[in-house]
Coordinates of C-alpha atoms in Angstrom, one line a residue:
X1 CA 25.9 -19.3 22.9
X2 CA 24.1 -20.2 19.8
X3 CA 22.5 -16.9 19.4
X4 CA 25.6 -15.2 20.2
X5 CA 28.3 -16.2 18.0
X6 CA 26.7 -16.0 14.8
X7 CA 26.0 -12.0 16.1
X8 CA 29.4 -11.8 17.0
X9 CA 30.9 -13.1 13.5
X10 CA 28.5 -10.9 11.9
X11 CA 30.1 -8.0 13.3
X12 CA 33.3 -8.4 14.1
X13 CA 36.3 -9.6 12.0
X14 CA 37.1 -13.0 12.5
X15 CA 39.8 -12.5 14.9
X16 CA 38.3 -10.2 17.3
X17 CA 35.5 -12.6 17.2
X18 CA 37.1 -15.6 18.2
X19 CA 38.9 -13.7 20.9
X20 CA 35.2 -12.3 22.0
X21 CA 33.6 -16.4 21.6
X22 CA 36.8 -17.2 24.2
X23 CA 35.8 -14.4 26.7
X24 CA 32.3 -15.6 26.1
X25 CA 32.8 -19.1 26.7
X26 CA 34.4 -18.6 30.4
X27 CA 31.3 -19.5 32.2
X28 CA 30.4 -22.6 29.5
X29 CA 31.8 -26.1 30.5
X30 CA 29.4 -28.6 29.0
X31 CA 30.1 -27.8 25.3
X32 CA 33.7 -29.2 24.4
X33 CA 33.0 -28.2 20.8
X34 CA 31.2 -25.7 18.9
X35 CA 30.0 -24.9 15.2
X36 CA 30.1 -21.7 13.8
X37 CA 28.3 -20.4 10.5
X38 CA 30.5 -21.3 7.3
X39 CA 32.0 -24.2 9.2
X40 CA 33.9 -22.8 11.7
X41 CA 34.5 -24.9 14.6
X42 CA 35.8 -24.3 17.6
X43 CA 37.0 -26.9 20.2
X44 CA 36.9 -26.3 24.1
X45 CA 40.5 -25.7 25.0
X46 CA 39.5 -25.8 28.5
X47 CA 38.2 -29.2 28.5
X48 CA 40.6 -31.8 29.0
X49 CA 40.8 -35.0 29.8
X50 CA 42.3 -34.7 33.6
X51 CA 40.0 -32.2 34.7
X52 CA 37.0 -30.9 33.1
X53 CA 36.7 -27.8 34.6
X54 CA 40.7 -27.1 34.6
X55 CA 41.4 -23.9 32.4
X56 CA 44.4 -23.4 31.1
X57 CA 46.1 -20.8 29.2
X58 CA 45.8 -20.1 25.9
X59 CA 48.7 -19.7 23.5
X60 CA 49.7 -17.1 20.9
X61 CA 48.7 -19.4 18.3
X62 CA 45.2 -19.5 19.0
X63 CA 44.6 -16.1 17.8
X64 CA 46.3 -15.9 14.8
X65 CA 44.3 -15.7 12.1
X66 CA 45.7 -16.7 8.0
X67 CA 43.4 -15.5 5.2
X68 CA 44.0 -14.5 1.5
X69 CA 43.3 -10.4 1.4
X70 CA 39.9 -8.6 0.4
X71 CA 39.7 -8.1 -2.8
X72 CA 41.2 -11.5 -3.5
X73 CA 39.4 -13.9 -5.6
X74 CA 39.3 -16.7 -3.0
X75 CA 38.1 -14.4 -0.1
X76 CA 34.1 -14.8 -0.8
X77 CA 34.9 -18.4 -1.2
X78 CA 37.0 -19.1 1.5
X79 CA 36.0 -19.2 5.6
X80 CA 37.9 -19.6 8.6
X81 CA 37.8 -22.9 10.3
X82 CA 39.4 -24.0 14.0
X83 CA 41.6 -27.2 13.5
X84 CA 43.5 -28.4 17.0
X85 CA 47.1 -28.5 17.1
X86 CA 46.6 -31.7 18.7
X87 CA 44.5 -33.6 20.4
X88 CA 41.2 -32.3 22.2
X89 CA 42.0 -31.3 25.4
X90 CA 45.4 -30.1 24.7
X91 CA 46.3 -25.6 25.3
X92 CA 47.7 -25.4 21.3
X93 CA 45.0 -24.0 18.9
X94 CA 45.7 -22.8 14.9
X95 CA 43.1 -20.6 13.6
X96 CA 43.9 -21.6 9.6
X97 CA 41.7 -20.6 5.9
X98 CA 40.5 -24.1 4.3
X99 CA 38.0 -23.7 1.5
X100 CA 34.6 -24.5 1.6
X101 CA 31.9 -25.6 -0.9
X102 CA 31.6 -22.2 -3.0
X103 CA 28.4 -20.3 -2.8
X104 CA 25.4 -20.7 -4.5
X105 CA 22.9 -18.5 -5.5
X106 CA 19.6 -18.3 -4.0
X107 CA 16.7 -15.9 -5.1
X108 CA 15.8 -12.7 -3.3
X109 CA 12.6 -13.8 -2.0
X110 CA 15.0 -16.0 0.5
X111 CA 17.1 -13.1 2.0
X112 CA 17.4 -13.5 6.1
X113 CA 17.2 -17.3 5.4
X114 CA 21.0 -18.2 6.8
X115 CA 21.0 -21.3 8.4
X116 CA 23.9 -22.0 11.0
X117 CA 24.9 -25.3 11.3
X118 CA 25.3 -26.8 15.0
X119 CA 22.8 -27.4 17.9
X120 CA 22.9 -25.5 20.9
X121 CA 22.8 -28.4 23.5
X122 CA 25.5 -31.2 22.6
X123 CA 24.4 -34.0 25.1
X124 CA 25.1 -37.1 23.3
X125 CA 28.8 -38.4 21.6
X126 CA 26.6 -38.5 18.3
X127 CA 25.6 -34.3 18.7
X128 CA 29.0 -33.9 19.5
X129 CA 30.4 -35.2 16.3
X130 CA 28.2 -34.0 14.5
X131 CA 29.0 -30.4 15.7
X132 CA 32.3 -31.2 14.6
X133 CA 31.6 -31.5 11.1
X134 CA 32.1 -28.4 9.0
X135 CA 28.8 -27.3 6.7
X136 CA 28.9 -24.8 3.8
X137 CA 26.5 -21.4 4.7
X138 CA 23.9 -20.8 2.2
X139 CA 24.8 -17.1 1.0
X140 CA 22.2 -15.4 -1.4
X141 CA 23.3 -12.9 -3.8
X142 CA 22.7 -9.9 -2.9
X143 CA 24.3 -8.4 -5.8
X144 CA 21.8 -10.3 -7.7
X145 CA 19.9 -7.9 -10.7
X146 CA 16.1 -6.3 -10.1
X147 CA 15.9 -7.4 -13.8
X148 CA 16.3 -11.0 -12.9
X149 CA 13.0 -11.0 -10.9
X150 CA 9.9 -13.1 -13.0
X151 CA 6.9 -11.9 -13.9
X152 CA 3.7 -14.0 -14.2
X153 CA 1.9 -13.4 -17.6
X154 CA -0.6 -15.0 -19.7
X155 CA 0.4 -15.1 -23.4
X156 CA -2.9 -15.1 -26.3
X157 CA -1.6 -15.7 -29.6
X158 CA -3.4 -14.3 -32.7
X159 CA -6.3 -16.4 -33.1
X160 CA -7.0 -15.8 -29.5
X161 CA -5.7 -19.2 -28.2
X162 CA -3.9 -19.3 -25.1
X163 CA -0.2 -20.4 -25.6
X164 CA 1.3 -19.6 -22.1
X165 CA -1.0 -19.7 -19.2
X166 CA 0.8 -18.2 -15.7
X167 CA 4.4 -18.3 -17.3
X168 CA 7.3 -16.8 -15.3
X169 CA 9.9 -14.4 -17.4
X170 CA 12.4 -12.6 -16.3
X171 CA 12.7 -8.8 -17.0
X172 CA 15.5 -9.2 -18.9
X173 CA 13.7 -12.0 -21.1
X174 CA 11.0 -9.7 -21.4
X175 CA 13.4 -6.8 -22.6
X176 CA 15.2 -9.0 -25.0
X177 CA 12.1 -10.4 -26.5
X178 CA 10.0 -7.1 -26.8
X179 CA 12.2 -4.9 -27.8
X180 CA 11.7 -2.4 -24.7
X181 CA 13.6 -1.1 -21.9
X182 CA 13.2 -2.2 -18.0
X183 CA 12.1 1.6 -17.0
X184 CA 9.2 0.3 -19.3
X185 CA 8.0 -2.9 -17.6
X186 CA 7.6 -0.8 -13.8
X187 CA 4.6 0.1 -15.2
X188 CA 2.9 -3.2 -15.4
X189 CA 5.0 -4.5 -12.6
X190 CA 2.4 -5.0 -9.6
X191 CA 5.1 -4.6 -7.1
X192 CA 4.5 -0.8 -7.8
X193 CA 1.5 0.5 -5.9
X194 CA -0.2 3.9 -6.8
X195 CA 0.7 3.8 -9.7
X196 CA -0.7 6.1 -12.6
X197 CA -2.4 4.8 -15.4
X198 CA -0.6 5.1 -18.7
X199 CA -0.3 4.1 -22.3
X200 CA 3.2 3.4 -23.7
X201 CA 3.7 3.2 -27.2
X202 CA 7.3 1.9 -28.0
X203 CA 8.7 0.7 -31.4
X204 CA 7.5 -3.2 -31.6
X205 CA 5.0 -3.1 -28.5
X206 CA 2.3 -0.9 -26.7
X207 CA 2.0 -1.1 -22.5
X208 CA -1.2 -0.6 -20.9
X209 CA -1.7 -0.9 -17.6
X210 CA -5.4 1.2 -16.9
X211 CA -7.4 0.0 -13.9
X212 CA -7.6 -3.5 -13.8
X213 CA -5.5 -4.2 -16.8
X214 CA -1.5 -4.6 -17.0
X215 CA -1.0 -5.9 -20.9
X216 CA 1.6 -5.7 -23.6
X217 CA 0.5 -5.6 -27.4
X218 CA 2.3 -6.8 -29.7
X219 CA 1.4 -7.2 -33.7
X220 CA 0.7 -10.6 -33.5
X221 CA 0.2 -11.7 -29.5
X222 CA -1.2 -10.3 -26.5
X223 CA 0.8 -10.9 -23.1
X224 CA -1.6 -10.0 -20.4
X225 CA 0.1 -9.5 -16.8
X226 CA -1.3 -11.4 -13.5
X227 CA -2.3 -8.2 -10.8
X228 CA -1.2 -9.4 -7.7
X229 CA -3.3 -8.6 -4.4
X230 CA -5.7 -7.1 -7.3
X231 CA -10.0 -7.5 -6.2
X232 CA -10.9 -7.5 -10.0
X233 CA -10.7 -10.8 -11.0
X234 CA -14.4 -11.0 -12.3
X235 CA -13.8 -8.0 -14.3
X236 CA -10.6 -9.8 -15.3
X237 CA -12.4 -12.5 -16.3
X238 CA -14.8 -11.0 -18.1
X239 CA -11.8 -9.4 -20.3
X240 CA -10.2 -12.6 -21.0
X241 CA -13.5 -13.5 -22.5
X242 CA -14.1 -10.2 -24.3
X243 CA -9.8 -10.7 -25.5
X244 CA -10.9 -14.1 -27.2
X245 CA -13.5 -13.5 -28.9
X246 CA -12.3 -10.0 -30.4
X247 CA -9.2 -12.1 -31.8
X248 CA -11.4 -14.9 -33.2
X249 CA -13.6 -12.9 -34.9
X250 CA -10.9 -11.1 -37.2
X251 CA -12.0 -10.4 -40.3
X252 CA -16.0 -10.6 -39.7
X253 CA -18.2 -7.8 -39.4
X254 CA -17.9 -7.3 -35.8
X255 CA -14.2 -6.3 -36.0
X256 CA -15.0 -3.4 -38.7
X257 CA -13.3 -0.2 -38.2
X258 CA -15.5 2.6 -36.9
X259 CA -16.0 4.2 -39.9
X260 CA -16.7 1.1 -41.3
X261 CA -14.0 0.1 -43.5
X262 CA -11.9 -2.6 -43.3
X263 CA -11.4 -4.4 -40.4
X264 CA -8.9 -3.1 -37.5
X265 CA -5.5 -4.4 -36.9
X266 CA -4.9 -6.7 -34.6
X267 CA -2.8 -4.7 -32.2
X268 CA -6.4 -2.2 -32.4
X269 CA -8.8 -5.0 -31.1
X270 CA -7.1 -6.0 -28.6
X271 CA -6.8 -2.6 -27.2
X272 CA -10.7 -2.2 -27.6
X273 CA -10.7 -5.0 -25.7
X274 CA -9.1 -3.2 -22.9
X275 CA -10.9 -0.3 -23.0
X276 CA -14.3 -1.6 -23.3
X277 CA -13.4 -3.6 -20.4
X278 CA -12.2 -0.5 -18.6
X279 CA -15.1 1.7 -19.6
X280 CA -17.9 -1.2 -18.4
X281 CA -16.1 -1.5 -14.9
X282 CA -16.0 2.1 -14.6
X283 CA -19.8 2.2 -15.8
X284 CA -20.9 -0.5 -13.3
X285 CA -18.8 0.8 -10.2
X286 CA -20.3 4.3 -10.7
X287 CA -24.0 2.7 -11.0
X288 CA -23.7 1.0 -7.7
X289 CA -21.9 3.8 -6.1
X290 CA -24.9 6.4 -7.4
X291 CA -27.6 4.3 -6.0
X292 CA -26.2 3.8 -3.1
X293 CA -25.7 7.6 -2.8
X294 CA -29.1 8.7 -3.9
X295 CA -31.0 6.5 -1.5
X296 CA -28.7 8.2 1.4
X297 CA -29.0 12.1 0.2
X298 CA -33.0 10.9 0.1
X299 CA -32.9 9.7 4.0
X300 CA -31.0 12.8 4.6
X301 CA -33.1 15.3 3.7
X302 CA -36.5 13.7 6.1
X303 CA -34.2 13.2 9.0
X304 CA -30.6 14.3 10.1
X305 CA -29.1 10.8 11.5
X306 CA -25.7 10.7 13.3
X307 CA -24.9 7.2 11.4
X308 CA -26.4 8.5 8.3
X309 CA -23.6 11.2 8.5
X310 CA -20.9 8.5 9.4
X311 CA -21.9 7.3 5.6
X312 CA -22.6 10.4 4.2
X313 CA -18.2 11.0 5.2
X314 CA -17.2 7.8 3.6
X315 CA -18.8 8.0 0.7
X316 CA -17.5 11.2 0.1
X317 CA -14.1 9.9 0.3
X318 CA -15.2 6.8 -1.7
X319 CA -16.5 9.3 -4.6
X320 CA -13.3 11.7 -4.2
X321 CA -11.4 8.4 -4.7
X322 CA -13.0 7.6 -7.7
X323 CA -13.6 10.4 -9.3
X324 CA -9.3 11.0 -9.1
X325 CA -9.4 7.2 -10.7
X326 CA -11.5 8.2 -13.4
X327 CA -9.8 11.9 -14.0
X328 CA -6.4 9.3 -14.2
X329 CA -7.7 7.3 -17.1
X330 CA -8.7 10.1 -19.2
X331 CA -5.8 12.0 -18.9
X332 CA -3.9 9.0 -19.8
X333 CA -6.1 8.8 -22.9
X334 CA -5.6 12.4 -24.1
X335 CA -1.8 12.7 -23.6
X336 CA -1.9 9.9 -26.3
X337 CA -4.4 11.4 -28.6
X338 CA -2.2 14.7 -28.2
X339 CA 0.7 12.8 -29.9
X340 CA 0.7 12.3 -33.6
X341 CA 3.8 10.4 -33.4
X342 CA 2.6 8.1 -30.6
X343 CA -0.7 7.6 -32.9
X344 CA 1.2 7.0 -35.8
X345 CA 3.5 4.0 -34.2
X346 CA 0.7 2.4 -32.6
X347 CA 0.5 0.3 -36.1
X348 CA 2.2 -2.4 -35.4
X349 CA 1.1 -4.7 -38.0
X350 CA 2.1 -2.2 -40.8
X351 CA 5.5 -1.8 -39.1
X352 CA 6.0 -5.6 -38.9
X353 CA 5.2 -5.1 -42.9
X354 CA 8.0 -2.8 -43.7
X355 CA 5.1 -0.2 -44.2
X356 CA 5.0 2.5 -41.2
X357 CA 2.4 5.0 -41.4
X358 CA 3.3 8.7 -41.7
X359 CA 2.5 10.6 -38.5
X360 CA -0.5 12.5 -40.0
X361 CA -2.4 9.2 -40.9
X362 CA -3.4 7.8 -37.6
X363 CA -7.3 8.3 -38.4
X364 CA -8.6 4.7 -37.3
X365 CA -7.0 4.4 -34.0
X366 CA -7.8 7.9 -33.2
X367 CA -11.4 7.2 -33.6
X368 CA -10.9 4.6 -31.1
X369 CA -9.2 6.4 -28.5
X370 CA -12.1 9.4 -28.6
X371 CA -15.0 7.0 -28.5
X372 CA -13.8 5.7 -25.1
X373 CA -12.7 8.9 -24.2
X374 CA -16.4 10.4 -25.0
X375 CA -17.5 7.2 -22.7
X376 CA -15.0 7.8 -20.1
X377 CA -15.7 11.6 -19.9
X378 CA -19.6 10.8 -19.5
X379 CA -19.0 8.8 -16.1
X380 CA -16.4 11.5 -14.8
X381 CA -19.7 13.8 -15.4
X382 CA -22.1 11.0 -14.1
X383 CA -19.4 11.1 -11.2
X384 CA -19.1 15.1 -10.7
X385 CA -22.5 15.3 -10.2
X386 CA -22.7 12.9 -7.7
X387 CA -20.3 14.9 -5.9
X388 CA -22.0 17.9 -6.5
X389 CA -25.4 16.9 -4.9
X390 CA -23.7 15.4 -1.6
X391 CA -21.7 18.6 -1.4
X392 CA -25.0 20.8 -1.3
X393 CA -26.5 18.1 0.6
X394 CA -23.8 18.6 3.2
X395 CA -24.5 22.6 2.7
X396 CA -28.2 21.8 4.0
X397 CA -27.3 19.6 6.8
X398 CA -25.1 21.8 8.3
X399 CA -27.4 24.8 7.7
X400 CA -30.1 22.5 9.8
X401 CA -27.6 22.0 12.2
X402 CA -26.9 25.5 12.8
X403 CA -30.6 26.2 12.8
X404 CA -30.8 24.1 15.4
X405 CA -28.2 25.0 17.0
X406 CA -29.5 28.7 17.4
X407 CA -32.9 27.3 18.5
X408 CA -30.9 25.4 21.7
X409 CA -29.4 29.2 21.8
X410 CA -32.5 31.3 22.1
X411 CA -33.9 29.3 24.6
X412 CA -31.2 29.1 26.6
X413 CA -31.0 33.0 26.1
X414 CA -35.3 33.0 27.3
X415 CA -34.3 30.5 30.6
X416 CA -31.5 33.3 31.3
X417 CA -33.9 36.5 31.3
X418 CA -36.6 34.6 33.2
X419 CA -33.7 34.2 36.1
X420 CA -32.5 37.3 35.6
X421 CA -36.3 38.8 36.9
X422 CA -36.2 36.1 39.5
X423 CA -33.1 37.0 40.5
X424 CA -34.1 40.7 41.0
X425 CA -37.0 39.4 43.1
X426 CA -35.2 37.5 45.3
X427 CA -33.0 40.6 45.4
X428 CA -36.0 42.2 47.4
X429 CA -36.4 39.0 49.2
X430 CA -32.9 38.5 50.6
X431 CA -33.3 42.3 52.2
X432 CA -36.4 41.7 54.0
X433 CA -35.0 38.6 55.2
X434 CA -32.2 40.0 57.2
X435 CA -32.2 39.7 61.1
X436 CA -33.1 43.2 61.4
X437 CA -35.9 45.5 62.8
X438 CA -37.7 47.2 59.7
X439 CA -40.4 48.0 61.7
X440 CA -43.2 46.4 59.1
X441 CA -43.3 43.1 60.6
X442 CA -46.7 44.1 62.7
X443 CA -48.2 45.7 59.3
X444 CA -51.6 44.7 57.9
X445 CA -50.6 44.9 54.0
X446 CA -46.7 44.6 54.4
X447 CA -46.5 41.1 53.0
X448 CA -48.9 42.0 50.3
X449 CA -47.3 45.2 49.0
X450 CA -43.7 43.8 49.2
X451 CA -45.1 40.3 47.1
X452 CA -46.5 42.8 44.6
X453 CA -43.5 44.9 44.3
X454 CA -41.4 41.6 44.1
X455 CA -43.3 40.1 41.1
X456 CA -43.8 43.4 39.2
X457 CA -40.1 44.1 39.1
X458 CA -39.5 40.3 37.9
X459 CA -42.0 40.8 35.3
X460 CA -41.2 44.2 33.9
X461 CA -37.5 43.1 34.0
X462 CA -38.3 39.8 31.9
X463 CA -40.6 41.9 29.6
X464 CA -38.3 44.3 28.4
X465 CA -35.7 41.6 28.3
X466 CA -37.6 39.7 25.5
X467 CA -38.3 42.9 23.6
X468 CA -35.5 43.4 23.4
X469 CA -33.9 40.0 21.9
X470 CA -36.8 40.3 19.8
X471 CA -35.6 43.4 18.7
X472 CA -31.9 42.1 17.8
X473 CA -33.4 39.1 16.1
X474 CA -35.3 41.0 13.8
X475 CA -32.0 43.3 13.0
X476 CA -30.6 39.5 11.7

């Protein structure tokens, strides 16, 4: 019975469910009272004091049923509850509307968290009573906003000091704060798999989120985004590092533009920061992944291994995986170096001084998007030819294979011409084995000449045989 009246209240109106817990509760004598969700309790009518297993009928009150409409206010905040006419044990039952605690909200992570109150095996006065208590449900919101899920960030000021380690923010706090739009923050949300790398450049911040790296830059802070479920925290590591000291070291030489004038903004070191970080993991996986491959494409070409193969297959789709990953960040690159405008609002700090470039005057952060593009462009080459060789390398395995496949082929072609001549002799054989009078039985040389005969026609047969694959063969 425990299981099956909070299914039945779930799906059924509240009348028709208490008519179905009374049909249900025929065959149950031992529980005088029971608890629904929301405090609804419902007393044994059957159980009386006389005679415990007496049953009698029910009356028209029992099923009638008084709540406020639908769309009334107090309808979400208002359950039904059982409340005797009389004492227990009498026939005379109201179904009546009291109000319970109102709701409160819980967060989304606890959906499919109800808790029913009651116990499903009343054995003791104490159980019993408290069955008959009534207990609010805990109801989450369902209606509750995606916007009002948290995101963990990391928050560097701009001297590079730490100001908010592992902070949770809403998405609307983030929106309100950044000036952006919530479309904007799916792409450093890590609930989104798959996801393409991009840069966004919007009016007070830009997004990254390339590889490893989920961060918003701002003119005077950088709010870096945890990955969950991400393997790269050395690499992450090693960024936070990298982060630090960029933004410590403003104003020295270190922090020059690349054509050597005046130091960059900070918005402009701290996206160095990501894309040095970006380019070295990139550099690093592909040097691993092109030893790894050489040394197999080396043991490929001295000996043709089954398990060699297996590899030879998964690093393919390793390679094919990472070359895609590589093709991703560099088109993410280019579609901003094909936007003046973009390039153009990606100074922050001269918007935040009332002094926006024009969109033609973007040189400095141009530079620094096409020297990590030239970088990036080198491993997707470093990558392609990696590819490259184990494709050709798979050309000559399978042309070994074939060869010697057609090898296992021409020599089972050979074993069938040598039975074909066999065959023909035994041909010869079979006729002079027969149970019949030939009339050479009693001859000197008969055995001799037919022996002969046999093995000539065998051998001329399997002669001209071979010539003639020989011949074919040569025609190929």
């Amino acid at each position: 019975m425990n299981g099956l009246l909070p299914r039945l209240l779930s799906s059924h109106s509240p009348t028709s469910a208490l008519r179905s817990c009374v049909v249900a509760a025929r065959g149950a004598v031992s529980h005088p009272v029971w608890s629904l969700p929301g405090g609804l309790s419902v007393a044994d009518p059957w159980r009386s004091a006389a005679s415990p297993l007496s049953r009698p009928r029910l009356s028209a009150s029992f099923c009638n049923v008084t709540r406020p409409p639908r769309h009334s206010p107090s309808y979400s905040s208002s359950l039904p509850h059982l409340r005797p006419s009389g004492t227990l044990g009498t026939t005379a039952y109201r179904l009546t509307t009291v109000p319970s605690a109102a709701p409160h909200r819980r967060p989304l992570s606890n959906l499919g968290k109800t808790r029913y109150s009651g116990r499903t095996s009343p054995e003791t006065g104490k159980d019993r009573q408290a069955l008959t208590e009534s207990r609010p449900v805990s109801v989450p919101n369902l209606g509750a906003p995606l916007n009002d899920l948290k995101l963990r960030c990391t928050i560097f000021d701009q001297q590079g000091n730490v100001t908010t380690i592992a902070g949770e923010f809403s998405k609307s706090e983030l929106c309100a704060q950044h000036g952006l739009q919530v479309r904007d923050l799916r792409k450093i949300d890590s609930l989104y798999v798959n996801q393409l790398p991009a840069i966004l450049v919007r009016k007070e911040a830009i997004l990254v989120n390339i590889s490893h790296i989920r961060a918003l830059i701002k003119a005077d802070m950088v709010v870096l985004f945890d990955s969950f479920g991400s393997t790269d925290s050395y690499n992450q590591s090693i960024f936070v590092y990298d982060l630090q000291e960029k933004l410590r070291l403003a104003g020295s030489s270190n922090s020059a533009g690349k054509s050597g004038g005046p130091p960059l903004p900070f918005e402009f070191r701290a996206l160095e920061s990501v894309l040095v970080s970006v380019v070295s993991t990139l550099q690093d996986e592909v040097q691993v992944v092109s030893n790894l491959v050489t040394n197999l494409l080396a043991h490929l070409e001295e000996h043709i291994d089954r398990h060699k193969l297996k590899e030879l297959l998964q690093y393919s789709k390793r390679m094919a995986k990472f070359e895609q990953k590589v093709l991703n960040i560099r088109d993410a690159i280019v579609e901003v170096l094909e936007q003046d405008e973009d390039l153009a609002a990606m100074y922050l700090t001269s918007k935040l001084k009332d002094r926006p470039r024009e969109t033609n005057d973007h040189e400095e952060v141009e530079l620094l998007l096409e020297t990590y593009l030239k970088q990036v462009e080198e491993t997707a080459n470093i990558i392609s030819a990696l590819s490259t060789n184990m494709r050709s390398t798979e050309d000559i395995v399978n042309i070994m294979l074939d060869s010697q496949r057609n090898s296992f082929m021409l020599l089972e072609l050979q074993v069938n011409i040598g039975m074909f001549g066999l065959t023909a002799g035994a041909l010869v054989a079979g006729i002079f084995g027969m149970n019949l009078a030939n009339h050479h039985e009693a001859h000197p040389f008969a055995f001799i000449m037919v022996s002969t005969a046999i093995f000539t026609i065998a051998a001329a047969l399997i002669l001209l045989s071979v010539r003639r694959m020989r011949r074919l063969l040569r025609k190929i």
